[in-house]
Structures are given as C-alpha cells and as structure tokens.
Coordinates of C-alpha atoms in Angstrom, one line a residue:
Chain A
X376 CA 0.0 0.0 0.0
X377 CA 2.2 3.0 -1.0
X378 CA -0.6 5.6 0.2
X379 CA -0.6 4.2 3.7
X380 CA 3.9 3.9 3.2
X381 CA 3.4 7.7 2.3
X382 CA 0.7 8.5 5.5
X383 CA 3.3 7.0 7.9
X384 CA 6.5 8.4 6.4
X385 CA 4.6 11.9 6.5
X386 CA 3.3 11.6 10.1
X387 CA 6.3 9.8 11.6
X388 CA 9.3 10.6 9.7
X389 CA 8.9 14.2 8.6
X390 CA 6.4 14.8 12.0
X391 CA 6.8 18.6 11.7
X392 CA 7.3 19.2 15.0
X393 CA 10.0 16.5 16.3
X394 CA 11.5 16.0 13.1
X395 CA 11.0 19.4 10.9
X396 CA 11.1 21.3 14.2
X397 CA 8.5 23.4 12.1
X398 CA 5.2 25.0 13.7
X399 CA 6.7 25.1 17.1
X400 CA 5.3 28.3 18.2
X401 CA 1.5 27.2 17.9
X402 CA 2.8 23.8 19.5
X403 CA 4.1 25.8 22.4
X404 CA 0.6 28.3 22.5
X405 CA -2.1 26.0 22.0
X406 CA -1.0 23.0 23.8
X407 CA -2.5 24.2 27.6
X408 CA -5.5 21.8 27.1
X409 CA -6.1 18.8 25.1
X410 CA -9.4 20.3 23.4
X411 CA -7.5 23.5 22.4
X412 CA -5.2 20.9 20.1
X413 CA -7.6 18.8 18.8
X414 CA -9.0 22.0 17.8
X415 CA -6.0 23.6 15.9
X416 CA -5.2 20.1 14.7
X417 CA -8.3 20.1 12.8
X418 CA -7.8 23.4 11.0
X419 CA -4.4 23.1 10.7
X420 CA -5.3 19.7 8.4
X421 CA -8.1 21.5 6.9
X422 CA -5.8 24.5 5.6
X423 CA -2.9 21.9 4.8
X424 CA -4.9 19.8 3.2
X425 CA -6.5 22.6 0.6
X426 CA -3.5 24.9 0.1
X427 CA -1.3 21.3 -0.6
X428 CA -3.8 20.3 -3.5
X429 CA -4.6 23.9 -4.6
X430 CA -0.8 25.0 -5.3
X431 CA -0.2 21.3 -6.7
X432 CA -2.7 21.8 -9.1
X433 CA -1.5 25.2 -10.3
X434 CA 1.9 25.0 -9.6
X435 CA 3.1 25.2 -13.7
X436 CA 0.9 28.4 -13.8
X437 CA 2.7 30.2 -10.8
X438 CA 5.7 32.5 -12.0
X439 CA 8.9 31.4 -9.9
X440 CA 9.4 34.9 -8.7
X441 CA 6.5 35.5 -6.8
X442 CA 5.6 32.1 -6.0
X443 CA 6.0 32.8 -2.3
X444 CA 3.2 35.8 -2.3
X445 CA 0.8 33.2 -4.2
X446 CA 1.4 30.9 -1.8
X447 CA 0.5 33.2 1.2
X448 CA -2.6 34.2 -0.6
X449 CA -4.3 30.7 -1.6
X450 CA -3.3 30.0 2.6
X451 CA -4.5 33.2 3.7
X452 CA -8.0 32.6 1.6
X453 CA -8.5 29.1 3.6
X454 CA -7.5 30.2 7.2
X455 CA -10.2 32.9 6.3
X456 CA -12.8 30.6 5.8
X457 CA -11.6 28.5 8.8
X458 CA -11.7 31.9 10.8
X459 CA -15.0 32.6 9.8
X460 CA -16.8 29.1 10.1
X461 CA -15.4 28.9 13.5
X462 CA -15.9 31.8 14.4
X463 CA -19.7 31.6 13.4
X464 CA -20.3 28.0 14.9
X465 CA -17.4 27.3 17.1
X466 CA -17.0 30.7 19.3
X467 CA -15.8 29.0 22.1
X468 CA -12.8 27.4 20.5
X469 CA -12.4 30.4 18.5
X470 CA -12.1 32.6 21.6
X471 CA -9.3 29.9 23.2
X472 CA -7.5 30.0 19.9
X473 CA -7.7 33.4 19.4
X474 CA -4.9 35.1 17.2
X475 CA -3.0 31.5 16.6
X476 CA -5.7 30.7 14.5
X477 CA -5.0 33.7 12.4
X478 CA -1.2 33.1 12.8
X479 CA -2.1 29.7 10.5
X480 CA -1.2 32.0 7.7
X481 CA 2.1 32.2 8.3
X482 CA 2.6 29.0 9.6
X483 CA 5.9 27.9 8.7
X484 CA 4.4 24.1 8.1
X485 CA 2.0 24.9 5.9
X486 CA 4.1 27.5 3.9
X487 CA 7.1 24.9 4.4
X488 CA 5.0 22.2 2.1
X489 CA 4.0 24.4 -0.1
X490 CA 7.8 25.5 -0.8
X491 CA 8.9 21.9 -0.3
X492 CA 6.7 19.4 -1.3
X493 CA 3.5 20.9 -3.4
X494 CA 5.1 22.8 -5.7
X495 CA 7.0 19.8 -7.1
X496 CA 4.7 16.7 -6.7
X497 CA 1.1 15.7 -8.1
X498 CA -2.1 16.8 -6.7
X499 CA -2.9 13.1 -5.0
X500 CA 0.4 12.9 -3.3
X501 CA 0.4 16.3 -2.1
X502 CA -2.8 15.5 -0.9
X503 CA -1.5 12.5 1.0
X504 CA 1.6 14.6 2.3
X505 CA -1.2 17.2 4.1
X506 CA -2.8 14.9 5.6
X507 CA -0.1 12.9 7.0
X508 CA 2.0 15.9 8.2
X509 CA -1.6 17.4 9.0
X510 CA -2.2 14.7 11.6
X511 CA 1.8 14.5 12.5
X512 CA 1.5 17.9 14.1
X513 CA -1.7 16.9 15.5
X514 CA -0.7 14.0 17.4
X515 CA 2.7 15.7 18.3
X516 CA 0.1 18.9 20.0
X517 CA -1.9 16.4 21.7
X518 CA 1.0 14.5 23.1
X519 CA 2.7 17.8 24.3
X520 CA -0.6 19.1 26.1
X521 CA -1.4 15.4 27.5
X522 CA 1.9 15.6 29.3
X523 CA 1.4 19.2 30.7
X524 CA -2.1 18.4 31.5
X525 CA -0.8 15.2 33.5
X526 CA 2.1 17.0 35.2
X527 CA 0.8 20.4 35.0
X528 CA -2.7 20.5 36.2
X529 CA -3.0 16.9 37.4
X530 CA -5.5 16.0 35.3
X531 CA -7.0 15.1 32.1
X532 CA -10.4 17.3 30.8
X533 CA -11.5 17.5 27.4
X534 CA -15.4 19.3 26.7
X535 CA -15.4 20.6 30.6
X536 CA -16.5 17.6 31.9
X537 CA -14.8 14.2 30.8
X538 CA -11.3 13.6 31.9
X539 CA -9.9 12.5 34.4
X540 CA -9.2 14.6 37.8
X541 CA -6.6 14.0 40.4
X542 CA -3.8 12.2 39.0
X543 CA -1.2 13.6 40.6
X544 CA -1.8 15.2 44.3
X545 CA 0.2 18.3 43.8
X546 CA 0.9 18.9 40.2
X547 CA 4.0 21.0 39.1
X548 CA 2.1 23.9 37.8
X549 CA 5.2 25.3 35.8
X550 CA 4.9 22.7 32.9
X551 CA 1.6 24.1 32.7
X552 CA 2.7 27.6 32.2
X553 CA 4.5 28.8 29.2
X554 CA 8.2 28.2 30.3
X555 CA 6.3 24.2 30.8
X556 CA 5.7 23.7 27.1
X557 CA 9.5 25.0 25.8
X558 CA 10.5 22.3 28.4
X559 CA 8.0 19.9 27.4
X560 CA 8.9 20.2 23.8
X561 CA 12.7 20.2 24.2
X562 CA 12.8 16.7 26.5
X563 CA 10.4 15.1 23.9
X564 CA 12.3 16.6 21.4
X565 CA 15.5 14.9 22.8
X566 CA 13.3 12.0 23.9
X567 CA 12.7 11.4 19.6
X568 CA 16.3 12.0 18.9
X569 CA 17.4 9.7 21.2
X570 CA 15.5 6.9 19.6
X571 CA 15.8 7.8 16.4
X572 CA 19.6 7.5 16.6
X573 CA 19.1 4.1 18.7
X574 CA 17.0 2.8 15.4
X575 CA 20.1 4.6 12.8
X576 CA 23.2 3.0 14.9
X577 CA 21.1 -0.6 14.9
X578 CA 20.2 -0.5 10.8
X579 CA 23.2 0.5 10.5
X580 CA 24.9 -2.3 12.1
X581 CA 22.7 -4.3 10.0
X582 CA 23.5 -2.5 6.7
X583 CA 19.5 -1.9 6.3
X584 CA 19.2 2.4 5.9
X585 CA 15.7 2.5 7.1
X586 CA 15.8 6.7 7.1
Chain B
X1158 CA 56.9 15.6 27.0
X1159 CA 57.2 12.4 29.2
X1160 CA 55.0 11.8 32.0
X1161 CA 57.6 10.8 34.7
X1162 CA 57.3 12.4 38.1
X1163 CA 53.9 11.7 38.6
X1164 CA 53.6 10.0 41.7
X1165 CA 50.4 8.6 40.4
X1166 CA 51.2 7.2 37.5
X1167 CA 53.6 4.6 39.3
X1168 CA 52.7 1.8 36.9
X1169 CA 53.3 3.9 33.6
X1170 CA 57.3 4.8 34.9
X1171 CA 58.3 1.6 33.6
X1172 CA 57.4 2.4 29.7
X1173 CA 58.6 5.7 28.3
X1174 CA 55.7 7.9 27.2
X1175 CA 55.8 10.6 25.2
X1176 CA 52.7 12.6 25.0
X1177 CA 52.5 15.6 22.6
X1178 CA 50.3 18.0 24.1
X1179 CA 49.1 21.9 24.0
X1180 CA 50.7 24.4 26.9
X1181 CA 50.4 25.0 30.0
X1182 CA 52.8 22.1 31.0
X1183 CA 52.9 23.1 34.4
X1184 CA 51.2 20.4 36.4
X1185 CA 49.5 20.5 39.8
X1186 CA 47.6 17.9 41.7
X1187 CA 44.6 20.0 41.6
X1188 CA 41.9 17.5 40.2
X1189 CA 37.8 18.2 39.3
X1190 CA 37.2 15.9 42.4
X1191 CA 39.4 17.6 44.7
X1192 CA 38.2 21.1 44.0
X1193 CA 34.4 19.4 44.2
X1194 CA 35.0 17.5 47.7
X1195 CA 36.8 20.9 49.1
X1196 CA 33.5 22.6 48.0
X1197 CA 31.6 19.9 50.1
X1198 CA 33.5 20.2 53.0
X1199 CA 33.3 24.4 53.1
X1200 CA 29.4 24.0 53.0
X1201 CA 29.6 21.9 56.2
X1202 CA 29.6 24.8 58.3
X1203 CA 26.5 25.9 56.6
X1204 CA 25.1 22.7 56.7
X1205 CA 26.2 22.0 60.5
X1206 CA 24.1 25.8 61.3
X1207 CA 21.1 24.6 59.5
X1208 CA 21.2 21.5 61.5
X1209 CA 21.7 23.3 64.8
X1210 CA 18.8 26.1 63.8
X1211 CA 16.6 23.4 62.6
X1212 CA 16.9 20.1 64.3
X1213 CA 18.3 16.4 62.7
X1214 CA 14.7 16.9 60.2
X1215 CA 17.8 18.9 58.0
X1216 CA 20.2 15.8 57.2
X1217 CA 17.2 13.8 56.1
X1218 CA 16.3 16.9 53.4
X1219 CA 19.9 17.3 52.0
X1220 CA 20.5 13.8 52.2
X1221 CA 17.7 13.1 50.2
X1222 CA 18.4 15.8 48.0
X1223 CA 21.9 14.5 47.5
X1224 CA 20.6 10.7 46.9
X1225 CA 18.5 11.8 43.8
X1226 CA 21.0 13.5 42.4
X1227 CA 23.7 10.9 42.7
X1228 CA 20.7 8.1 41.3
X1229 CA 19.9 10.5 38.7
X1230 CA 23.7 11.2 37.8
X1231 CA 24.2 7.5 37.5
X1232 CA 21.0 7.0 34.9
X1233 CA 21.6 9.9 32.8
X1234 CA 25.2 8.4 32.1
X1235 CA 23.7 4.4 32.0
X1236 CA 21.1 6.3 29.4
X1237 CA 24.0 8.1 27.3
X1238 CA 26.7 5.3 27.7
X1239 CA 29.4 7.1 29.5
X1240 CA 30.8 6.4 32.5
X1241 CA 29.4 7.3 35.9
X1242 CA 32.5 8.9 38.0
X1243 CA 32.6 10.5 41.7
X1244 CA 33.5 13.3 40.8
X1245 CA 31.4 15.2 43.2
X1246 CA 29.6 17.6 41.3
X1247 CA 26.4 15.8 41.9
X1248 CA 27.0 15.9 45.4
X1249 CA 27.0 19.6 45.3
X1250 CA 24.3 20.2 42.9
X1251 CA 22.1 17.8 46.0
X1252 CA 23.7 19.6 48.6
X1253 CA 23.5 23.2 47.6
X1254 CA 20.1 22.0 46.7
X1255 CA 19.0 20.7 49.9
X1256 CA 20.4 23.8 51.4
X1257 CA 17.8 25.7 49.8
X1258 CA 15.1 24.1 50.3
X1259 CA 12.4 25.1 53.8
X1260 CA 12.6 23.8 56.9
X1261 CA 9.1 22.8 57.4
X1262 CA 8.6 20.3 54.6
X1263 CA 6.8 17.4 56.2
X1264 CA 8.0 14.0 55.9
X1265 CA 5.7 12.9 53.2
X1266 CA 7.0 16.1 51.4
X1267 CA 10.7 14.7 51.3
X1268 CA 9.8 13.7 47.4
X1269 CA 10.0 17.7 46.8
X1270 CA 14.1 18.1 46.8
X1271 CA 14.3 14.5 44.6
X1272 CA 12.0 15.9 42.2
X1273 CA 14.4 19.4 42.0
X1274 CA 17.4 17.2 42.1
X1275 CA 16.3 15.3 39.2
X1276 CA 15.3 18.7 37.6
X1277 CA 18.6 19.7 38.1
X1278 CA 21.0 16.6 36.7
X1279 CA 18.3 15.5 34.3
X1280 CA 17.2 18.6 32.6
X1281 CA 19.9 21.6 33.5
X1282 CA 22.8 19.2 33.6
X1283 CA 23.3 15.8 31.9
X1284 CA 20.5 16.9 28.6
X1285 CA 23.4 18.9 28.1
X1286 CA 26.4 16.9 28.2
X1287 CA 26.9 16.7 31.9
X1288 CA 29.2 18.4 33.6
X1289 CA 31.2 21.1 31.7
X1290 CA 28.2 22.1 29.6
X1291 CA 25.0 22.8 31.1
X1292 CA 23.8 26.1 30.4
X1293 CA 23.0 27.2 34.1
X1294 CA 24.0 26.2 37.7
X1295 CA 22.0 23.2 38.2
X1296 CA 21.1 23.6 41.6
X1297 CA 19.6 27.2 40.6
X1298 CA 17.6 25.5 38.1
X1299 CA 16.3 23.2 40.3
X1300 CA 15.5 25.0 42.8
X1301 CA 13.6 27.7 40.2
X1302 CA 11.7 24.7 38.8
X1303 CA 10.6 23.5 42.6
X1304 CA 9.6 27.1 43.5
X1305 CA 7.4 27.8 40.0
X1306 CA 5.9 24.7 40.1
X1307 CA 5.0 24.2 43.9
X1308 CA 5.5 27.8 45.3
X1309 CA 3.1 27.4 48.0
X1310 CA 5.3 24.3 49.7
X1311 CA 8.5 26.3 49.1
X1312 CA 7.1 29.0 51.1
X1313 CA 4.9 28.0 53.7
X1314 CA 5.5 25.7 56.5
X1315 CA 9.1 28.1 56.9
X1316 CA 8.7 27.6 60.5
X1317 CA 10.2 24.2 61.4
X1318 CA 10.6 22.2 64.6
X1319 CA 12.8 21.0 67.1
X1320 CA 15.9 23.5 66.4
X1321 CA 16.5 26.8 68.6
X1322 CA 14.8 29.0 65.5
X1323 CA 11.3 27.2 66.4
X1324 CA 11.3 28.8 70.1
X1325 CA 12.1 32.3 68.9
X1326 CA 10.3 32.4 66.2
X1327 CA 7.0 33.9 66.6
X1328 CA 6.4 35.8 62.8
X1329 CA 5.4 33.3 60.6
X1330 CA 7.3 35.7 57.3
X1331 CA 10.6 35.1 56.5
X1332 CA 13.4 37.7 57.0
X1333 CA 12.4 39.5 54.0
X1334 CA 8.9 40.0 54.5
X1335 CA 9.8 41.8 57.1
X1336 CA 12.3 43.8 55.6
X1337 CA 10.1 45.1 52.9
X1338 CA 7.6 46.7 55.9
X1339 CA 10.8 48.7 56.3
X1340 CA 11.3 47.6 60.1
X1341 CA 14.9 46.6 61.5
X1342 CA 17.0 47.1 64.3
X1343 CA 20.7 45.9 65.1
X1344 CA 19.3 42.9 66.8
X1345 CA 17.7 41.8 63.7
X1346 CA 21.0 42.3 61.5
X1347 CA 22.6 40.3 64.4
X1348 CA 20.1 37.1 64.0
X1349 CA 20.7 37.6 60.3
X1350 CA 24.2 37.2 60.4
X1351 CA 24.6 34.7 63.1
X1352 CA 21.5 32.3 61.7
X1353 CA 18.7 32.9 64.5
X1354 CA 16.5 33.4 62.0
X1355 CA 13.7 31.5 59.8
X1356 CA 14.2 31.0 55.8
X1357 CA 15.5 28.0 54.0
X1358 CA 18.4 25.3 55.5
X1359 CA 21.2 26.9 54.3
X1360 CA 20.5 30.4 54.2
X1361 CA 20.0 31.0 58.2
X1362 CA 23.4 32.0 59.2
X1363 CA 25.7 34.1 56.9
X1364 CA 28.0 33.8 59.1
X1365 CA 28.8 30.2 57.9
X1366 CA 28.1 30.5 54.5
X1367 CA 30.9 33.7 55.0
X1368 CA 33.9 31.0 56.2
X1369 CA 33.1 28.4 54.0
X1370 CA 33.4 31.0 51.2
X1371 CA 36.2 32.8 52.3
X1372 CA 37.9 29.3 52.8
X1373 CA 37.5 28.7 49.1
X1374 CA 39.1 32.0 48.1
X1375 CA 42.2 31.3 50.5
X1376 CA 42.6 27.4 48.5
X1377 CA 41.9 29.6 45.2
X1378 CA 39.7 27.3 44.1
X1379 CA 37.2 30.4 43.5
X1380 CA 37.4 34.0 42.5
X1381 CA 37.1 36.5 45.1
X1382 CA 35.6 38.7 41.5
X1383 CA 32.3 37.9 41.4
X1384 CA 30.9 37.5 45.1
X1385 CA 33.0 40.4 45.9
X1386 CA 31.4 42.4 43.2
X1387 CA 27.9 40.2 43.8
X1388 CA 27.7 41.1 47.1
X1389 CA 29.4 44.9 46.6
X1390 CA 26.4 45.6 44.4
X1391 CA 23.5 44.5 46.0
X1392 CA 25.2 46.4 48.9
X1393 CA 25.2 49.4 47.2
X1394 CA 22.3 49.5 45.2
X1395 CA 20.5 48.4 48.3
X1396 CA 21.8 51.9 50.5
X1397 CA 21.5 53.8 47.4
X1398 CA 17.3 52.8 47.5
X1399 CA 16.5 52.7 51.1
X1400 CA 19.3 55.2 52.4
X1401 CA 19.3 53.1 55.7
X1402 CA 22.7 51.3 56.4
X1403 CA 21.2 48.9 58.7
X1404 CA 18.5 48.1 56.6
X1405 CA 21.2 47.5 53.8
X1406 CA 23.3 45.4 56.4
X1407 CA 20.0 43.5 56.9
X1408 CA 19.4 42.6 53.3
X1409 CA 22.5 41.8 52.8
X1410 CA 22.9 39.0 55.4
X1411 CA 19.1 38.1 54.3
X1412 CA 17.9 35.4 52.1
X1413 CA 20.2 33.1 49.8
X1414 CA 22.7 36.1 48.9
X1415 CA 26.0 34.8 50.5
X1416 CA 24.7 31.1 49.5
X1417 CA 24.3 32.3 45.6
X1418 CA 27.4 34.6 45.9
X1419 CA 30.0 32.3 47.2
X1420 CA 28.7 28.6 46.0
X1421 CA 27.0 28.9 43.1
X1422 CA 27.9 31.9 41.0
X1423 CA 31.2 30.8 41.3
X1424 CA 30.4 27.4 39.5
X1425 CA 33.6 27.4 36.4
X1426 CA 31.1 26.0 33.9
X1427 CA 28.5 28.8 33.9
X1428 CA 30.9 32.2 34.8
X1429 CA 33.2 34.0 32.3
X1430 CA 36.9 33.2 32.1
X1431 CA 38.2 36.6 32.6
X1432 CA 38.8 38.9 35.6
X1433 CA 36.6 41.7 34.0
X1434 CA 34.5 39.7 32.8
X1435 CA 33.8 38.0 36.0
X1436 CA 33.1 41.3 37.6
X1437 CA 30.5 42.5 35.3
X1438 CA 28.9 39.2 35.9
X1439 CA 28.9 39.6 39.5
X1440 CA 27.6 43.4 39.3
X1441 CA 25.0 41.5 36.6
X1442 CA 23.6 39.4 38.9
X1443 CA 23.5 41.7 42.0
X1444 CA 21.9 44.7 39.9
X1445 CA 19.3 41.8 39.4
X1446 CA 18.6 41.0 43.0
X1447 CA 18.3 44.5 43.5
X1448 CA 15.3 45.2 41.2
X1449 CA 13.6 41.6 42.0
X1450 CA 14.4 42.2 46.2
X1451 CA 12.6 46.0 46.0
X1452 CA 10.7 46.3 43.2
X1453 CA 9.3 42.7 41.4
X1454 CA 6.8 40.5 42.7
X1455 CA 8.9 37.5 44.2
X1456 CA 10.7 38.0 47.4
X1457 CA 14.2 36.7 46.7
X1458 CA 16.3 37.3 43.3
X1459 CA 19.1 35.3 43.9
X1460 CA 18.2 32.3 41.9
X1461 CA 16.9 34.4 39.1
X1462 CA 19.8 36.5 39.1
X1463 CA 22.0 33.2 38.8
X1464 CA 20.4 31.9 36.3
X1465 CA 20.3 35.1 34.2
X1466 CA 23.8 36.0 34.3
X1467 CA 24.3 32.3 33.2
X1468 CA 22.9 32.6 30.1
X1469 CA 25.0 36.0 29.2
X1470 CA 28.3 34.3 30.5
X1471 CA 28.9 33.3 26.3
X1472 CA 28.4 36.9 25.7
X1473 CA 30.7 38.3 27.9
X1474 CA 33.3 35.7 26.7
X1475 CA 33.1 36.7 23.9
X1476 CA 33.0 40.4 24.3
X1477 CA 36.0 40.4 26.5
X1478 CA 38.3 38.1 25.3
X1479 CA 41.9 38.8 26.4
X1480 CA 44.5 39.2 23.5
X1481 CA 47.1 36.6 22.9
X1482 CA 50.1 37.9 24.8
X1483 CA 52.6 39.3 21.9
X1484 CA 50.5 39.5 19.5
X1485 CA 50.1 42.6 16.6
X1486 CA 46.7 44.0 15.9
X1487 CA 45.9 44.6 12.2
X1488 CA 46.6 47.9 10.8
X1489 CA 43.1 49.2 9.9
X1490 CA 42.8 49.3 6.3
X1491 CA 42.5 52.1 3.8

C-alpha cells in the first residue's frame, strides 16, 4: 500500500514538530489543554490539506518569482474561511485559539510544504503529504498538552466535563505555564532524537538504511 | 613531554611515554574531584548551622536531595553510555540544593528536593552533556523549577521544629517579609548574620556561609571577583534605594545572597573566564537582586539572578576576550 507507506512516512518521519522542528510556536501556545489541540489540529489539516492540493494543481501556472506571495494568498483565503466558520459556529474554540488561529497563515508548516513538497509533486500525493504531516502535528500537539495536562494541572479534561481529575496530588504547575511547554517540547524533542539515533546506529549495524 | 614524576602514574614509569600535548605544561595535583570535595567540605559549616537552627529533620532533606542526584547522575550516564565517576559535582548540585530548600517540609514532602534534584542533573545538567556544559547552575535550576511549580510548599511551613529557630520564632514571614515593611533594628542584622532566623536550611546564618566562602578563596579554588562584586552591588544598590545602612546590612545578610554569591555563582562551567568579565557578571547578577528584592513580585532574586547571568556568561566571553600575549593587531585598512 504506498498511500498508507506515504501516510506513515509523512506523520512519523517528517512529523513537523519533532522532526522538521516546524510550527513550534503554535505547539508551544495552543497545547495548555487537550481540546484547544484537537482544535488547531483540525484546522491546521483543513488548511494543509486545501493549500497542498490547490498550489499542486497550479503549480506550472505560478511565476517562480512571486511564488512565495501566491502561496501566502491561496493560505490566507482558507485560514479565512476557517476563521469565519469557527468563528460563526465554534465561538468558544475560537475565543481559546484566538490570534493563533490567524497566525495559520504564516505558519511555517504549511508555507514549508508548499515550498517543499507541493510545488513539485502531483495533486494526489500532495494531498496525502497534508494529511499525513496534518495529523503528524496533531498527534505531536496532543501528546505535548497530555503531558502538561498530566504534570501540569493533574489532570485530564476534554469538553469541561470528561477527563480524568486528580492524577497527581500536587501537580508542578510550571509545565503548565509557558516556560512548561519549551520544556516539554525540548525533553520530547530529545526523547525522539534519542530513539531515532538508537534505530540509525542498529540498521546501521545491520547494513539496512531504514531513514 | 614524558610523564615521569607523577607519583600517580607509578605503573606507567616503567614504559617511556611521550605525550604531545598543547601548553600550560605546568602540572598541579589540583583535580575536578578535589576542587568538588573541598567545596563539600566548606558548605559543612552551613550545613552544620542549618542542623543546629533546625533540628536532625535537615540531614534527612539534604541527604535526600543529594541521593536523587547521585541516582539521577548514575541513569543519565547508563542512558547516554558514559561512565558514571565520583567526581562530586552531583553531590554539590544535591547539597546546595537541599540547602535551599524550607525547613518545614513534612516527611511525606521529602519527594520535593528529589523531584528538583532530578530537575537539576536530568534537565539543567546531563541533557546537556553533563558536567562542563550545562547552560546554568544546576542547583539554581532546580531549585527555580521547585519554587514555580510548587510555590506554596516552598514557602509555607518556613517555620520548622525542634531547632532553637522554632522557640524564637514567633512571625510566621521570613526575613524578607519583614524587611520590605521597612522595620529593622541591630538585633535583627545580628540574628541575620549569626542564623537565629527563619528561611531556608542553608541560608539562616551568613555567618557560615561567610567562612566556608572565604575558605575557598584562601585554596583559590574560586574567585574572590564575582561574590565580591555580587555582594558589593546588591550592597550598594540596596543603601543607594532605602538610604538606611542597617537596613542595607540586613538585606545583605538576608535570604540566599552569601549562599548564591560564594557557592554557586562561582560554579567554572556557567561564569566568564576573565577577571573583568567575572566582575561585570557579578555586578550583573546583584543589579538583578536589587530590582527583584525591592521592586518585582517575588521576594528573593538570587536564583533568578543566577540563572540570568548564566545565560550571558557566552556573551561576555566573547565580548571580553583577552589578547594573545605578543600578538600585533591589524593595521586598519584604507
């Protein structure tokens, strides 16, 4: 199944935030409750998703020079609509999100496949390559808040009343703060190195290059 | 050059070695360990106040403290493959650690200095590449991640049981809360400096803190620089603010200042190489106390002002690097 080969290399092996290190600053923002990156997940797929396929499918009409200022517009258009549906139907979210949702514009992930992988492959596989890398940041957000929910707050609470409460007695409140998700992202970020040079050393030993 | 009169190297005499290697070639028995255990040994005094102030309840803190940090020291270097070696700096990290930790933790709250210990060798230290590179003094970091995460247990319960401190004291603020209501006399400034006073282990009696510094500045194994100019500037800044020399006298003797200045500022990996450079650190970090002691939110600023200067110590490397001895500056050209 190459699709599904594709899906995983996109979410695991170019996850934009352990691997690319791309996107970080709405990793660090949005990641103070699980429900805040669920939501940017989902947007952040949506916009991936449409801006991937719509540059794709133009990409031999857009001059080389300017390509960057196209780009930024056909994103801008869809983090407008985004903006506006959730704003309409979603006010809640919207009002947690706030100006990261906006920020999805220059969003060095989306921008960064654009550049990188859009502009030079075919509609279906750059369709493929949003929603993998879409969901790679995703799971890496709701990893990042599920550890500074644990440690941070003690407990686990997604729509205000399911979750669990009390995990930990008395929770260390700064991995819950903003100076928490820096240091949450940099030990998980060294957590994935680790282990990815663990998995290089042994294929390597093996003569098998698995990267 | 050949190795020969080493007296430790007794079992390489018998080959002939030569080792090609960069100057100085002057060698001394000075070791990491020995500078490391001479630092353990000058914060007994400190430690031996604390235990006097506070009752036995102190040993079982720092020697917690100093347990995590040796377990955590050995993981880290299982986890990365290098060797795990005495060489003391995990002691310190625990014990410096433990010194600044309260009194009244409860016994069920002993997990509190393992959790910063592990903060400290874990995160500040061995993420880095252990001793030699982390970014700040680990203890500092520790500590700062202990008091932002679980401020109210670092600052409650201060008043602690079983030592002479718990039958005088009757305030339930630390030193400093008092000193920011403005209110001292001589007596006070006495207590300071002598330890008769509440606030964490280590920090009750200056007085002890004061010969186990000085002590490292007669081996040389610190720079009388930076807690001279640490301490000068929080002195001055202090009289230039409240214009009251006992009040000065008071916050100088007050809170973790002599602790920072002579034990952890000092720490080679995270202070500048040269003499100036060393003083505008210390004036760096005191300038810092200053504004976070009078004007800030949080009551002490020596941790913060630790950790600060850290992260400029690259800067002022480089910004004040001496000239090679002999050599001829570039003609400027045009």
């Amino acid at each position: 199944m190459p699709i599904l080969a594709d899906l995983k290399n996109a979410i695991i092996y170019s996850n934009p935030v352990f691997v690319l290190l791309l996107g970080l600053c709405p990793t660090l923002a949005v990641t103070t409750s699980l429900e805040n990156a669920l939501g940017m997940g989902m947007c952040v797929i949506f916009v991936l998703v449409l801006s991937n396929v719509t540059i794709s499918a133009i990409k031999n009409f857009i001059p080389h020079q300017v390509r960057i200022p196209v780009y930024i517009v056909i994103i801008a258009t869809y983090v407008t609509v985004v903006n506006l549906a959730m704003e309409a139907y979603l006010p809640d979210l919207y009002d947690q999100l706030g100006l990261y949702l906006e920020l999805i514009v220059v969003n060095c992930i989306i921008l960064g496949r654009a550049e990188a992988f859009a502009s030079r492959n075919s509609v279906s596989s750059s369709f493929v390559d949003g929603i993998g890398v879409g969901i790679g940041w995703t799971l890496a957000a709701l990893l990042v808040s599920f550890i500074r929910g644990v440690m941070g707050n003690g407990s686990i609470i997604i729509w205000g009343d399911i979750g669990i409460r009390g995990i930990l007695e008395t929770p260390a409140t700064a991995i819950g703060l903003p100076y928490g998700g820096f240091l949450t992202v940099g030990v998980l970020l060294a957590a994935f190195a680790y282990i990815g040079n663990r998995k290089k050393q042994k294929s390597e030993c093996k003569g098998v290059e698995r990267w | 050059m050949s190795e020969g009169g080493d007296k430790d190297n007794g079992k390489r005499q018998d080959r002939l070695r030569l080792v090609i290697s960069s100057s100085p070639h002057v060698r001394k028995g000075t070791s990491v360990e020995r500078i490391m255990y001479a630092v353990v040994l000058c914060l007994i005094p400190a430690l031996a106040a604390s235990v006097y102030c506070f009752g036995y309840k102190v040993l079982a803190i720092v020697g917690v403290s100093v347990g995590a940090a040796l377990l955590t020291e050995f993981l880290a270097k299982r986890l990365r493959k290098k060797p795990f070696e005495m060489d003391g700096s995990a002691v310190i990290t625990g014990l410096i650690l433990g010194l600044m930790m309260p009194p009244g933790l409860e016994w069920g709250q002993l997990w509190l200095p393992a959790v910063g210990a592990f903060f400290a060798i874990a995160i500040v230290k061995e993420a880095f590449g252990g001793l030699g590179s982390n970014i700040w003094n680990p203890a500092a970091g520790g500590f700062l991640f202990c008091l932002l995460s679980w401020a109210a247990m670092m600052g409650v319960g201060w008043i602690a049981d079983g030592g002479i401190v718990w039958e005088m004291m009757r305030t339930e603020a630390t030193p400093l809360v008092d000193l920011e209501k403005g209110e001292v006399s001589m007596e006070v400034v006495k207590n300071l400096f002598l330890g008769n006073v509440n606030g964490a282990l280590g920090e009750t009696s200056a007085l002890a803190l004061l010969i186990g510094g000085l002590a490292l500045i007669g081996l040389r194994y610190i720079d009388w620089r930076i807690p001279l100019s640490f301490i000068g500037t929080v002195g001055v800044l202090t009289f230039a603010q409240t214009g009251d020399p006992i009040l000065t006298l008071a916050y100088l003797f007050a809170g973790g200042l002599f602790l920072g200045a002579f034990f952890m500022l000092t720490d080679y990996v995270t202070s500048p190489l040269t003499g100036w450079g060393r003083v505008l650190f210390g004036v760096g970090a005191g300038a810092v106390v200053v504004v976070i002691r009078l004007f800030a939110n949080p009551m002490e600023g020596v941790a913060y002002s630790i950790i600060f200067m850290n992260m400029f110590t690259p800067l002022i490397d480089r910004y004040l690097k001496t000239e090679p001895f002999g050599r001829i500056k570039k003609e400027a050209e045009g």
